[in-house]
mmCIF file of C-alpha atoms in Angstrom:
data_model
loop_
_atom_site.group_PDB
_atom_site.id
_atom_site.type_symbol
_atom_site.label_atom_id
_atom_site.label_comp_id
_atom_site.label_asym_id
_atom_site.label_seq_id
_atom_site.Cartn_x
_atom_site.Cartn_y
_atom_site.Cartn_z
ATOM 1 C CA UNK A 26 60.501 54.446 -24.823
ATOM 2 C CA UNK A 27 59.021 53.001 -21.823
ATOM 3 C CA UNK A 28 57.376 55.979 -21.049
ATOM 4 C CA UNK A 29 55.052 56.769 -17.806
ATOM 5 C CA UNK A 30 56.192 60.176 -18.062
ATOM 6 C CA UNK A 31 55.418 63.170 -15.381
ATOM 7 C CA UNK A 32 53.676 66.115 -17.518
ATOM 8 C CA UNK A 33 51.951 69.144 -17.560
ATOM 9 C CA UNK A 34 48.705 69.186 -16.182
ATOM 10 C CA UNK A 35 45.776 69.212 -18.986
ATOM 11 C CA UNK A 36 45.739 72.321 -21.294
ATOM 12 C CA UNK A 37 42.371 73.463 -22.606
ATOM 13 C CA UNK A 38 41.336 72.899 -25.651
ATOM 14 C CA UNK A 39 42.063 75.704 -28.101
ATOM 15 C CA UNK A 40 44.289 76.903 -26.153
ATOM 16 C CA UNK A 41 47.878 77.582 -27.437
ATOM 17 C CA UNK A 42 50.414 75.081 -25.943
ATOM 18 C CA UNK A 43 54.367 75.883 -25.745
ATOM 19 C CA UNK A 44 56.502 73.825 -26.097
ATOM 20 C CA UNK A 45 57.433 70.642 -23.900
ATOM 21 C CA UNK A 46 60.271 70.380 -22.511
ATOM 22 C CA UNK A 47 61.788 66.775 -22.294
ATOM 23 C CA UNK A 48 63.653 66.051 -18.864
ATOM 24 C CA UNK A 49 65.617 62.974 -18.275
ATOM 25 C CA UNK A 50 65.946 62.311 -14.574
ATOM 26 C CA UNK A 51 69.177 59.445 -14.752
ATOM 27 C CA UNK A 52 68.851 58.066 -10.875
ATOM 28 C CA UNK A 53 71.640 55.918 -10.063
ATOM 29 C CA UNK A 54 72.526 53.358 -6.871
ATOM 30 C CA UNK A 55 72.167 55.609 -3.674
ATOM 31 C CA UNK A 56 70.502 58.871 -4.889
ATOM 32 C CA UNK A 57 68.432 60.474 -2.147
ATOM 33 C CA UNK A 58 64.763 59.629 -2.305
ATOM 34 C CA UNK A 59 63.994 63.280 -1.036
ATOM 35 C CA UNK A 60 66.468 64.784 -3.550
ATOM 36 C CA UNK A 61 64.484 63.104 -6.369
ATOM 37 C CA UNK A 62 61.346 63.868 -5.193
ATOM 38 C CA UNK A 63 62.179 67.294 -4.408
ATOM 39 C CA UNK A 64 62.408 68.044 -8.027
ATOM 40 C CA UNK A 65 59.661 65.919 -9.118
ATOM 41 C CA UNK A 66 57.696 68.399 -7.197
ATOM 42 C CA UNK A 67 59.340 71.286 -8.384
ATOM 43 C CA UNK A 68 59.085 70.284 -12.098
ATOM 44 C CA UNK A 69 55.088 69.871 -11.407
ATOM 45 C CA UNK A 70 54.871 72.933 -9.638
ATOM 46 C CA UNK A 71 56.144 74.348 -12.872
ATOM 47 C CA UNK A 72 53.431 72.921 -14.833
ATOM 48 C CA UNK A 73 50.693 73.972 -12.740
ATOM 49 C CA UNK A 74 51.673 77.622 -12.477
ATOM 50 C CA UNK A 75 53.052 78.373 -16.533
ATOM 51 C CA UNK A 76 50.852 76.859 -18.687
ATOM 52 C CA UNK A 77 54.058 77.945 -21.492
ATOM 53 C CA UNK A 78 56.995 76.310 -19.410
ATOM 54 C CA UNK A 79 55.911 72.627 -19.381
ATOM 55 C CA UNK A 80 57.797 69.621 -18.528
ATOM 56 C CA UNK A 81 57.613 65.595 -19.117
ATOM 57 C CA UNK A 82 59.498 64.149 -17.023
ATOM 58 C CA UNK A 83 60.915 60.640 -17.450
ATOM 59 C CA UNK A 84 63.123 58.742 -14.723
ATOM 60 C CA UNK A 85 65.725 56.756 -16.217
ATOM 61 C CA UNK A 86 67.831 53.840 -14.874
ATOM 62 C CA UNK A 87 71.013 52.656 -16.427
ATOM 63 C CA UNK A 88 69.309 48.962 -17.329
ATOM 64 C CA UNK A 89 65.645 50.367 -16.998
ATOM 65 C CA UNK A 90 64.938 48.124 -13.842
ATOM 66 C CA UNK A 91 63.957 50.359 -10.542
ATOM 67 C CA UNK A 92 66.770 51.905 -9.160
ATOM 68 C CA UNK A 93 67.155 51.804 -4.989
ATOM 69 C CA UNK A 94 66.380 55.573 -3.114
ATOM 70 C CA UNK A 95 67.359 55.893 -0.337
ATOM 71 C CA UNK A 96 66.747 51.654 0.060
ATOM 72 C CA UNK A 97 63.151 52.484 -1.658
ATOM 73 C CA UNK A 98 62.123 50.627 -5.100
ATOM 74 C CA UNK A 99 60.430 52.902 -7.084
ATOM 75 C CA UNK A 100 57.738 51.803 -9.483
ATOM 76 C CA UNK A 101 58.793 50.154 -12.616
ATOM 77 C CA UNK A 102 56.328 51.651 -14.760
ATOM 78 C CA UNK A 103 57.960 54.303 -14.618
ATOM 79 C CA UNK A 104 61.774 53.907 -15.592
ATOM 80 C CA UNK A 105 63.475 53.576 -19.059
ATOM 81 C CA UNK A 106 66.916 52.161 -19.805
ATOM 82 C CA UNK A 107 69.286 55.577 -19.853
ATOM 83 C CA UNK A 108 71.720 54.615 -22.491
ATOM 84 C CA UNK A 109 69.449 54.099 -25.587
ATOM 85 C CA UNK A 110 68.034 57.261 -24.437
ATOM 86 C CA UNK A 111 70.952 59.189 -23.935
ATOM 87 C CA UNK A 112 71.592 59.133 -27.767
ATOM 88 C CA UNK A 113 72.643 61.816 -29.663
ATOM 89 C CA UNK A 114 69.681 61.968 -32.065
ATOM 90 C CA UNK A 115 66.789 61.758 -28.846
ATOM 91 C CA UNK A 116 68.441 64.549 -26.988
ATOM 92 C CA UNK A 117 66.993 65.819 -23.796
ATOM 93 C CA UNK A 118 66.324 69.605 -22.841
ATOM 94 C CA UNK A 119 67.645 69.128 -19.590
ATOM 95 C CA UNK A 120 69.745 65.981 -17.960
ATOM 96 C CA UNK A 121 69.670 65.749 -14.215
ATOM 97 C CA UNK A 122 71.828 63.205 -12.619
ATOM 98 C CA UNK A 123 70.956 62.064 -9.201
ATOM 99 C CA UNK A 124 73.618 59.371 -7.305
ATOM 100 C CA UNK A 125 74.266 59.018 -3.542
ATOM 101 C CA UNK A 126 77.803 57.203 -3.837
ATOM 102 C CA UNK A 127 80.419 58.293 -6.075
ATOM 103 C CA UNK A 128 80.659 55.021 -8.221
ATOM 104 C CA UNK A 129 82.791 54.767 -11.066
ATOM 105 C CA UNK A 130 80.972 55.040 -14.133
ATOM 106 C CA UNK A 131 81.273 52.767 -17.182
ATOM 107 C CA UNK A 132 82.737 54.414 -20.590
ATOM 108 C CA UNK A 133 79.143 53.827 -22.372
ATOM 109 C CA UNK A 134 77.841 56.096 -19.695
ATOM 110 C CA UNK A 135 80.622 58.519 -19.575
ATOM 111 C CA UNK A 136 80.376 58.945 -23.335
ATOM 112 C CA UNK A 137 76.459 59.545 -23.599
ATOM 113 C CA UNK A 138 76.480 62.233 -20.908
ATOM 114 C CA UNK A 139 79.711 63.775 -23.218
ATOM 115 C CA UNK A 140 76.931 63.536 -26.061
ATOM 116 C CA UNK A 141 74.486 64.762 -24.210
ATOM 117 C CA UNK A 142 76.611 67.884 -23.410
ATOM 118 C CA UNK A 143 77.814 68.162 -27.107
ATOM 119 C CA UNK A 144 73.946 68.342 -27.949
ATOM 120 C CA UNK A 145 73.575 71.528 -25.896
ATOM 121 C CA UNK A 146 71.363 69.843 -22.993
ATOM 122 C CA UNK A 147 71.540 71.443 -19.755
ATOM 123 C CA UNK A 148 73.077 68.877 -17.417
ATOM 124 C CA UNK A 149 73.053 69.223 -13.759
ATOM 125 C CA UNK A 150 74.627 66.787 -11.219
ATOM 126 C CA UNK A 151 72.256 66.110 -7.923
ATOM 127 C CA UNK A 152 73.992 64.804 -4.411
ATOM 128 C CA UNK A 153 76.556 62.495 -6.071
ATOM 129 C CA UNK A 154 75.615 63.144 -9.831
ATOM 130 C CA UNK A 155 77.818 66.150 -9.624
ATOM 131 C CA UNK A 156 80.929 63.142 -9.448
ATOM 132 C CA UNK A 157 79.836 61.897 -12.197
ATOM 133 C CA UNK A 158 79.584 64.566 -14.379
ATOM 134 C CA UNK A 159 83.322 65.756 -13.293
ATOM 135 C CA UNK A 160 84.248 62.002 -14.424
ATOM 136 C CA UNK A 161 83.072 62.603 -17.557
ATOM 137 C CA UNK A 162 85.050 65.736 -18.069
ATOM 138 C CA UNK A 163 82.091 68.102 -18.291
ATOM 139 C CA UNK A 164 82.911 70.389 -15.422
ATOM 140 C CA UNK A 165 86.397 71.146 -16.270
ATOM 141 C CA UNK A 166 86.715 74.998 -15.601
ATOM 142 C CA UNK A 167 83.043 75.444 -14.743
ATOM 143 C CA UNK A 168 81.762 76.387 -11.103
ATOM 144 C CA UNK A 169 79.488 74.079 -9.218
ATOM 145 C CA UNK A 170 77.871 73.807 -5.499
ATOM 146 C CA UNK A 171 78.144 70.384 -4.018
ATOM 147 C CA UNK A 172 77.922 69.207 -0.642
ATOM 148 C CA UNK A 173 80.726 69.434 1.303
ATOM 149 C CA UNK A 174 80.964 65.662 2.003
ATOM 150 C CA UNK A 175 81.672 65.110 -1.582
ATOM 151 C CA UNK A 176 84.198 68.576 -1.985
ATOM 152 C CA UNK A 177 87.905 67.344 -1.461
ATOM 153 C CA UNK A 178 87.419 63.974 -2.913
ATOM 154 C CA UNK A 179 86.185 65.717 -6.290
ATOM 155 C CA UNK A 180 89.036 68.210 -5.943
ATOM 156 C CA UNK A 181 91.258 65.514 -5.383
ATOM 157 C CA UNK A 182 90.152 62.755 -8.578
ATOM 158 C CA UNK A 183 89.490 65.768 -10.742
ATOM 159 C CA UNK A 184 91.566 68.914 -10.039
ATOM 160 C CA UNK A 185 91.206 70.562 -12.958
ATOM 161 C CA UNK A 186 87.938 71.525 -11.669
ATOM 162 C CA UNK A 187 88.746 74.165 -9.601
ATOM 163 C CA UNK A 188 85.556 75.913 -9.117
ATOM 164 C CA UNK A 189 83.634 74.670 -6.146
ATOM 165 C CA UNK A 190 81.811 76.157 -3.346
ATOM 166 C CA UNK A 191 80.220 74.341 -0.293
ATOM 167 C CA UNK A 192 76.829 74.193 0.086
ATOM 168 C CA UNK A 193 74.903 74.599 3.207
ATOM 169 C CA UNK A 194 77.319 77.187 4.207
#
């Protein structure tokens, strides 16, 4: 794993550590630059303030090259291809999936996040992601906020989610 991974800050030593959590933060064409980095500073803030709830964080890319936010390049240190990753046996804690355009995904995606799921990993969709998620069937009967942009045309590909609320209302 190509991993310049986001973690906890340093614990003293002797001190009892709890276990890390493992965060996979799948950015696709289009996600919002302030959406990602949003998190990326809520997943630190984390760390600093519970030394027992700490997260690595590792950005992933579906071919491991730098994916475009909001037209930015981010550093390629720090990306990972998402599909060997997304493999049963290495599952995640939590999945976030952050997309600005609701692109079709390919099957080999589609399938990994339905792994992912089956594993018992905590998936979230962020901006677009939520589309994504729906295409893969995981939010069939379940609730979710979106933005209102992206409302109707999820309705509409995927009705039997019927759960959604606006956000920003």
């Amino acid at each position: 794993m190509n991993s310049t991974a986001y973690s906890a800050l340093p614990v003293e030593a002797g001190a009892a550590t709890a276990a890390l959590r493992r965060c996979g933060l799948l950015v696709m064409p289009g996600a919002s630059l302030l959406a990602l980095a949003g998190v990326l500073e809520a997943l630190q803030a984390a760390n600093g303030l519970q030394p027992e709830a700490r997260y690595e964080v590792q950005l992933l890319s579906l071919d491991g090259a730098p994916a475009a936010c909001s037209g930015q390049l981010l550093s390629p240190q720090a990306w990972a291809a998402a599909l060997p990753l997304l493999a049963p046996e290495r599952a995640w804690d939590l999945l976030l999936v952050f997309s600005g355009e609701s692109l079709p995904a390919d099957a080999a995606l589609l399938l990994a996040l339905q792994a992912q799921a089956a594993a018992g990993v905590a998936l979230a969709g962020v901006d677009g992601g939520s589309a994504l998620l729906a295409e893969a069937g995981l939010l069939s009967g379940q609730r979710a906020t979106v933005n209102g942009a992206w409302i109707d045309a999820l309705q509409e590909d995927w009705p039997e989610w019927s759960g959604a609320t606006r956000s920003g209302r």
